[in-house]
XYZ file of C-alpha atoms in Angstrom:
499
model
C 30.870 -60.332 -8.036
C 31.640 -61.115 -3.906
C 31.883 -58.337 -1.703
C 34.941 -57.853 -0.007
C 37.556 -56.227 0.617
C 40.945 -54.834 -1.833
C 43.089 -53.116 1.281
C 45.803 -50.644 -0.624
C 48.048 -48.669 2.353
C 44.459 -48.302 4.796
C 42.568 -47.097 1.483
C 40.232 -49.803 0.162
C 40.230 -49.322 -3.149
C 37.264 -49.902 -5.951
C 38.128 -52.869 -7.628
C 35.179 -53.258 -9.805
C 32.561 -55.159 -7.395
C 30.958 -54.014 -4.039
C 33.552 -53.132 -1.174
C 32.795 -55.496 2.330
C 34.958 -57.670 4.140
C 35.441 -60.897 2.583
C 35.737 -62.364 6.568
C 31.954 -61.262 7.681
C 30.057 -63.908 5.799
C 26.390 -61.803 7.103
C 26.978 -59.328 4.015
C 28.245 -61.654 1.532
C 24.583 -62.247 -1.590
C 22.725 -65.054 -2.120
C 23.862 -66.302 -5.602
C 27.145 -65.588 -4.907
C 29.270 -63.091 -7.539
C 26.104 -61.906 -8.842
C 26.552 -58.101 -8.300
C 29.633 -56.163 -8.652
C 29.410 -51.971 -8.109
C 27.481 -51.292 -11.418
C 24.438 -53.273 -9.693
C 24.588 -52.390 -6.577
C 22.620 -50.310 -4.229
C 19.618 -49.986 -6.084
C 17.153 -51.583 -4.001
C 17.064 -50.756 -0.032
C 17.681 -54.154 0.719
C 21.629 -52.942 -1.219
C 21.729 -50.163 1.758
C 20.667 -52.602 4.929
C 23.112 -54.561 4.264
C 25.886 -52.075 3.367
C 25.018 -50.293 6.838
C 26.029 -52.810 8.446
C 28.709 -53.807 6.661
C 29.907 -50.354 7.880
C 28.616 -50.887 12.077
C 30.957 -54.171 11.632
C 34.455 -52.567 12.295
C 33.093 -51.141 15.022
C 33.547 -54.784 16.641
C 37.073 -54.322 16.627
C 36.572 -51.439 19.945
C 38.674 -54.346 22.214
C 42.113 -52.596 21.097
C 40.679 -49.116 22.017
C 39.621 -50.428 25.330
C 43.166 -52.812 25.640
C 44.830 -49.356 24.777
C 43.119 -46.519 26.893
C 43.763 -48.597 30.343
C 47.496 -50.190 29.198
C 49.142 -46.865 28.074
C 47.723 -45.287 31.934
C 48.230 -46.483 34.967
C 45.413 -48.025 35.137
C 46.406 -51.576 33.900
C 49.237 -53.574 32.337
C 49.552 -55.349 29.605
C 49.979 -59.080 31.148
C 49.496 -61.779 29.147
C 52.422 -65.228 28.632
C 54.447 -62.825 27.776
C 56.038 -59.912 26.544
C 56.208 -60.953 23.143
C 52.586 -62.135 23.949
C 51.011 -59.099 21.372
C 54.516 -57.018 22.200
C 52.630 -54.011 20.420
C 50.282 -53.648 23.893
C 53.568 -54.260 26.133
C 55.713 -51.474 24.549
C 52.741 -49.127 24.926
C 53.057 -50.133 28.125
C 56.291 -48.967 28.504
C 55.783 -46.009 27.218
C 58.792 -47.390 24.074
C 56.133 -47.618 21.274
C 57.365 -47.191 17.743
C 55.756 -46.208 14.259
C 56.530 -50.029 13.864
C 53.612 -51.319 16.084
C 51.098 -54.422 14.996
C 48.373 -52.727 18.042
C 48.706 -49.238 16.372
C 48.873 -50.168 12.682
C 45.336 -52.286 13.293
C 43.514 -49.350 14.604
C 44.687 -47.408 11.579
C 44.381 -49.798 9.217
C 40.121 -50.912 11.507
C 38.725 -48.087 11.340
C 39.741 -46.222 7.376
C 38.002 -49.670 6.686
C 35.455 -48.443 8.464
C 35.675 -45.005 6.404
C 35.395 -46.142 3.763
C 32.973 -48.694 3.830
C 30.346 -46.147 5.266
C 32.002 -43.868 1.962
C 30.832 -45.598 -0.172
C 27.415 -44.792 1.198
C 27.006 -41.708 0.936
C 29.150 -41.655 -3.100
C 25.519 -43.570 -3.748
C 22.841 -42.556 -2.011
C 21.409 -40.173 -4.220
C 20.570 -44.014 -6.475
C 17.122 -44.407 -5.122
C 14.972 -43.631 -2.830
C 12.892 -45.567 0.225
C 11.443 -44.934 2.616
C 13.742 -45.267 5.943
C 16.268 -42.869 3.946
C 17.076 -41.162 6.182
C 17.924 -42.270 9.316
C 20.253 -45.103 7.881
C 22.208 -42.472 6.202
C 21.565 -40.790 9.427
C 23.338 -43.818 11.804
C 25.894 -43.884 8.466
C 27.307 -40.056 9.521
C 27.331 -41.472 13.174
C 29.690 -44.469 12.091
C 31.714 -42.427 9.790
C 32.150 -39.294 12.744
C 32.782 -42.485 15.731
C 35.887 -43.850 12.970
C 37.253 -40.584 12.267
C 37.132 -39.807 16.331
C 38.939 -42.961 16.866
C 42.391 -41.986 14.179
C 41.917 -38.281 15.528
C 42.244 -38.902 18.856
C 45.241 -41.685 18.181
C 47.350 -39.546 15.095
C 46.492 -35.839 15.211
C 46.542 -35.323 12.062
C 45.139 -37.825 9.389
C 43.931 -38.441 6.292
C 40.116 -36.769 5.003
C 38.747 -38.453 2.567
C 34.856 -38.223 2.186
C 32.630 -39.109 -0.237
C 35.027 -40.611 -2.484
C 37.333 -42.800 -3.324
C 41.046 -43.109 -4.157
C 42.761 -44.066 -7.285
C 46.338 -45.486 -6.471
C 47.943 -42.390 -7.864
C 46.179 -40.412 -5.503
C 46.975 -42.177 -2.225
C 50.967 -41.517 -3.496
C 49.393 -37.990 -3.079
C 47.199 -37.170 -0.603
C 48.747 -35.750 2.963
C 47.147 -35.645 6.291
C 44.740 -33.372 7.587
C 44.906 -30.740 10.328
C 43.776 -32.234 13.453
C 41.374 -29.141 14.514
C 39.473 -29.483 10.029
C 38.952 -34.103 11.095
C 37.336 -32.871 14.454
C 34.862 -30.285 12.086
C 33.855 -33.077 10.206
C 33.320 -35.551 13.213
C 31.370 -32.998 14.347
C 29.260 -32.086 10.861
C 28.199 -35.513 11.208
C 27.152 -36.588 14.110
C 25.163 -33.559 14.259
C 22.836 -34.545 10.829
C 23.225 -37.587 12.629
C 21.253 -36.396 15.793
C 19.202 -34.211 13.552
C 18.140 -37.857 11.272
C 17.493 -39.970 14.396
C 14.908 -41.468 17.232
C 15.252 -41.931 21.022
C 14.952 -45.740 20.738
C 14.973 -47.891 17.749
C 13.133 -51.412 17.453
C 16.139 -53.254 16.374
C 18.831 -53.754 18.965
C 21.868 -51.822 18.686
C 20.927 -49.176 15.787
C 22.729 -46.240 16.958
C 19.805 -43.775 18.676
C 20.001 -40.162 19.013
C 21.681 -40.341 22.432
C 24.178 -42.304 20.744
C 24.889 -39.359 18.739
C 24.475 -36.745 21.059
C 26.495 -39.004 23.439
C 29.842 -38.665 21.917
C 29.615 -35.374 20.669
C 29.982 -34.040 23.289
C 32.284 -36.126 23.296
C 33.785 -34.672 21.410
C 33.603 -31.642 22.310
C 34.856 -32.556 25.893
C 38.155 -33.483 23.984
C 39.159 -29.964 21.939
C 37.660 -28.496 25.345
C 34.628 -27.247 23.681
C 32.930 -27.239 27.378
C 29.685 -24.351 26.368
C 28.864 -26.955 23.441
C 29.664 -29.597 25.424
C 27.304 -29.220 28.633
C 24.608 -28.334 25.622
C 24.160 -30.816 24.197
C 25.028 -34.111 27.317
C 21.727 -31.455 29.221
C 20.244 -32.266 26.633
C 20.878 -35.869 26.841
C 19.653 -36.207 30.797
C 17.226 -33.782 30.397
C 15.340 -34.697 27.326
C 17.060 -39.191 26.475
C 15.015 -42.192 28.045
C 18.115 -43.668 30.401
C 17.951 -43.778 33.917
C 20.775 -44.014 36.192
C 20.419 -47.577 38.697
C 21.584 -47.640 41.547
C 23.792 -50.475 43.122
C 24.310 -51.433 46.619
C 26.869 -53.783 46.799
C 29.370 -55.182 44.431
C 27.216 -57.765 42.559
C 24.839 -55.545 41.679
C 27.686 -52.776 39.833
C 29.094 -55.576 38.255
C 25.802 -57.224 36.311
C 25.400 -53.746 35.082
C 28.608 -54.795 32.094
C 26.369 -58.784 32.148
C 25.246 -59.854 28.828
C 21.237 -60.333 31.180
C 21.607 -56.403 31.487
C 22.979 -55.394 27.812
C 19.859 -52.630 27.070
C 19.333 -51.397 30.468
C 18.331 -47.979 31.243
C 22.147 -46.536 31.488
C 22.899 -47.779 27.939
C 22.503 -44.975 25.540
C 25.420 -46.878 22.370
C 26.613 -50.747 23.546
C 28.726 -52.569 20.270
C 26.769 -55.569 19.887
C 28.492 -59.293 19.816
C 27.542 -62.362 19.275
C 28.356 -65.742 20.517
C 26.707 -67.804 17.780
C 29.532 -68.198 16.101
C 33.775 -69.405 15.830
C 36.697 -67.873 14.882
C 39.943 -68.112 14.581
C 42.742 -65.920 16.591
C 44.548 -65.424 12.667
C 41.929 -62.667 12.256
C 40.284 -61.054 15.324
C 38.583 -58.757 12.725
C 37.202 -60.871 11.675
C 35.041 -62.185 14.855
C 31.746 -61.746 16.255
C 32.634 -62.192 20.031
C 33.689 -59.673 22.065
C 38.046 -60.866 22.115
C 38.656 -58.217 24.677
C 36.720 -60.853 27.803
C 38.600 -64.204 26.852
C 41.642 -62.458 26.294
C 41.383 -60.963 29.837
C 40.502 -64.002 31.922
C 42.275 -65.117 34.446
C 45.053 -67.774 33.020
C 44.142 -71.710 33.255
C 41.501 -71.107 35.762
C 40.228 -73.445 38.188
C 36.729 -72.512 40.472
C 33.561 -71.363 40.221
C 32.089 -68.192 38.363
C 34.864 -67.821 36.299
C 35.902 -68.536 32.796
C 40.147 -69.071 31.978
C 41.420 -66.756 29.677
C 45.172 -65.512 28.638
C 45.316 -62.672 31.692
C 46.114 -59.084 29.780
C 44.998 -55.574 30.259
C 45.558 -56.481 34.009
C 44.666 -52.980 36.875
C 47.355 -51.635 38.751
C 47.528 -51.595 42.417
C 46.750 -47.949 42.026
C 44.173 -48.590 40.529
C 43.389 -50.671 43.202
C 44.215 -48.243 46.263
C 42.331 -45.731 44.371
C 38.710 -46.339 45.721
C 37.503 -45.076 49.336
C 36.662 -47.186 51.882
C 33.397 -48.848 51.384
C 33.081 -47.891 47.387
C 31.063 -51.108 45.298
C 32.904 -50.183 42.545
C 35.924 -51.098 43.998
C 35.030 -55.208 43.808
C 33.122 -54.496 41.501
C 35.214 -53.326 38.408
C 38.842 -54.922 39.823
C 37.923 -58.945 40.542
C 40.178 -58.920 43.167
C 41.360 -62.964 42.835
C 43.697 -63.933 45.994
C 40.666 -62.432 47.964
C 38.038 -64.241 45.733
C 39.489 -67.329 46.077
C 40.157 -67.492 49.832
C 36.407 -66.405 50.218
C 35.215 -69.888 49.309
C 34.074 -72.398 50.672
C 36.369 -74.558 48.790
C 39.646 -72.026 47.887
C 42.443 -75.223 47.882
C 40.616 -76.494 44.831
C 40.866 -73.841 43.362
C 43.694 -72.913 40.907
C 45.574 -70.968 38.822
C 48.415 -69.749 36.604
C 50.916 -66.393 36.786
C 51.765 -65.097 32.827
C 55.267 -64.230 32.492
C 53.726 -60.634 30.554
C 52.957 -59.547 34.020
C 50.432 -60.614 37.162
C 49.408 -58.037 39.724
C 46.299 -60.234 41.413
C 43.885 -57.680 39.691
C 41.405 -58.913 36.783
C 38.992 -56.567 34.612
C 36.192 -56.951 36.171
C 33.765 -55.230 34.086
C 35.311 -57.916 30.861
C 35.885 -60.883 31.690
C 35.110 -64.626 30.957
C 32.226 -65.821 33.340
C 31.270 -69.784 33.250
C 27.650 -68.310 32.302
C 28.070 -65.909 29.405
C 30.439 -68.542 27.676
C 30.190 -68.767 23.396
C 31.194 -71.133 20.985
C 34.606 -73.048 21.450
C 36.712 -71.413 20.713
C 34.882 -69.488 24.043
C 38.496 -67.419 24.128
C 37.031 -65.404 21.236
C 33.317 -66.251 21.373
C 31.964 -63.204 24.584
C 28.480 -62.256 23.773
C 29.037 -59.436 25.993
C 28.679 -55.976 24.649
C 30.817 -53.443 24.979
C 29.307 -50.814 26.846
C 30.859 -47.382 24.034
C 28.368 -44.826 26.093
C 26.896 -45.082 29.516
C 24.520 -42.753 31.251
C 27.101 -42.419 34.198
C 30.333 -41.258 31.336
C 27.035 -38.844 30.370
C 26.748 -37.323 33.315
C 30.106 -37.141 33.958
C 30.952 -35.434 31.262
C 28.594 -33.306 31.776
C 29.206 -32.489 34.760
C 33.556 -31.505 33.551
C 31.569 -29.203 31.081
C 29.618 -27.515 33.267
C 32.199 -26.665 35.941
C 34.797 -25.359 33.610
C 33.103 -23.358 30.796
C 33.978 -19.808 30.650
C 30.950 -18.761 33.465
C 30.790 -22.344 35.413
C 28.042 -23.378 36.280
C 29.292 -25.780 39.845
C 26.126 -26.372 41.208
C 25.546 -28.362 38.397
C 28.510 -30.155 37.733
C 28.409 -30.880 41.825
C 24.256 -32.487 41.069
C 25.219 -33.834 38.360
C 28.681 -35.554 40.137
C 26.971 -36.457 43.030
C 23.878 -39.051 40.831
C 26.712 -40.555 39.877
C 28.186 -40.786 43.816
C 24.707 -41.386 45.755
C 23.903 -44.462 43.136
C 26.711 -46.760 44.350
C 26.181 -45.031 48.174
C 28.601 -42.885 48.087
C 28.199 -39.583 50.081
C 27.968 -36.966 48.248
C 30.743 -33.438 48.096
C 30.328 -29.851 48.652
C 33.090 -29.115 46.120
C 34.341 -25.938 43.645
C 35.993 -23.988 41.244
C 39.378 -27.028 40.823
C 38.399 -28.430 44.000
C 35.514 -29.761 42.665
C 37.294 -30.264 38.883
C 39.835 -32.669 41.052
C 36.891 -35.008 42.413
C 34.819 -34.637 38.867
C 37.954 -35.899 37.210
C 38.118 -38.691 40.023
C 34.897 -39.706 40.028
C 35.601 -40.945 36.133
C 38.652 -42.474 36.974
C 36.822 -44.490 39.520
C 33.367 -45.481 37.630
C 34.864 -45.909 34.173
C 37.844 -47.694 35.088
C 37.949 -50.271 33.353
C 35.897 -49.295 29.857
C 39.067 -48.197 27.628
C 39.007 -44.198 28.121
C 41.219 -42.873 31.082
C 44.680 -42.905 28.692
C 42.335 -39.822 27.344
C 41.193 -38.228 29.576
C 44.969 -38.191 31.400
C 45.343 -36.367 27.678
C 43.101 -34.424 27.669
C 44.260 -33.123 30.239
C 47.527 -32.384 30.986
C 47.686 -34.833 33.178
C 49.419 -38.103 31.486
C 53.312 -37.160 32.268
C 51.783 -36.550 36.202
C 50.662 -39.532 36.082
C 51.594 -42.675 33.662
C 55.501 -43.583 34.200
C 57.382 -43.129 30.989
C 55.482 -41.259 29.199
C 56.907 -37.968 27.273
C 55.731 -34.608 26.881
C 54.950 -33.011 24.087
C 55.253 -36.606 22.464
C 53.171 -39.707 23.506
C 49.910 -37.923 23.703
C 49.721 -39.155 20.484
C 51.193 -42.053 18.567
C 52.701 -43.128 15.452
C 51.637 -42.984 12.448
C 52.614 -46.404 11.384
C 55.191 -46.697 9.145
C 54.768 -49.625 6.735
C 51.060 -46.286 6.070
C 53.580 -43.145 5.746
C 55.587 -45.847 3.101
C 52.947 -47.197 1.251
C 51.486 -43.344 0.621
C 54.705 -42.404 -1.093
C 56.789 -41.274 2.282
C 55.482 -37.688 1.613
C 54.375 -37.784 5.321
C 55.949 -36.629 7.812
C 56.136 -38.563 10.948
C 54.810 -37.405 14.777
C 56.393 -35.060 16.720
C 59.401 -37.111 18.420
C 58.758 -40.367 16.975
């Protein structure tokens, strides 16, 4: 039987066949219809193919990038009009509700990923083979990643581990307290870190550094600063990573290029390919990174950049946040008119402004470039990888953890902060206590802008209502559970407060 997804509410049910996405032709078996649930997971190759299917849902990370920026003070939704991906405009304005296509996609995509990893664990005892411990270490990481997305968006979510649900169970299961979900995430990541090595032969595979990096982020989001400082410091002290000095904005921007994939600052990247086409009707089916083309310049005709859809446009506030001389400003935020004015043929360069809003700025880290085009439609087929965990982020998370733990180590925190600044030519700071905390938070905005972390940083540090226009405390810290999922689950879930 062909591998496919049969989705009932947010769970994928076992209905006589192996559960993998019909959009993903890499996971089909030859000949078709040759295997069903009873005959699968009998060879090492079966497990490897199922693991690839579990990785596949990570490619929907374009949503995390968009929402993490657009929900914050870093960016507006942009696009052709306010009805172009309307859910993003609602999130930008903080008037989103339980009927929102983008939020429902976040919910569905991550539960699909969880189901695929659970299917591996259900069958983990079928056979033994070389490398099995490593394979399941990767699976532990993937399940933790998907649950982390869900708990940070929605809070309490149903926790399903190592099993499938029948239709009757879907209508009776409740939302699991976020604290229990986080405990499972931590358990999965600790097991992953124990099983994995620092380096791997296959590009894009999960490593020990990736597991510890995500674990440190998970601890930080829960204010577990002691635990976060330990695992993040382990990456810095033991891992095979190093910061890369950049002396120009072009060198800094190049850290996010295809040519620099897997560089020494990269702890984990979500892999994309420009060798397979796609369609707007199924962004989850893509092998390319959709964010890059969508964030391109609308109807642009000129050097260096390709045309795109003008999504996720940085704000003037973000651009102005950078100090004079900080090369990360122009490396991260493209001031389009300034760029055009600096070209020798500026009069020949043109672009259009979308009706969804215009700031004059574009995400220069993830933007379509002429030397990085995938197959047509190249809006959908960018080969650029998404840098999910970077060493600079690890340094800044470690700095915050050492500064904010019960017995602070401000000297170490300051050292890590200055390491990040000095490698881009910014002067060292000399601060401690609360002033150091504020400096670390500010540095995170400057270093990680355009990468999808700003909203979550503001929420977890209690600053969202001060920085985000329209943010309502005791409401917008979480997003609403999609109403259709509540309905399909029998209406027995309460909605998040004030939605």
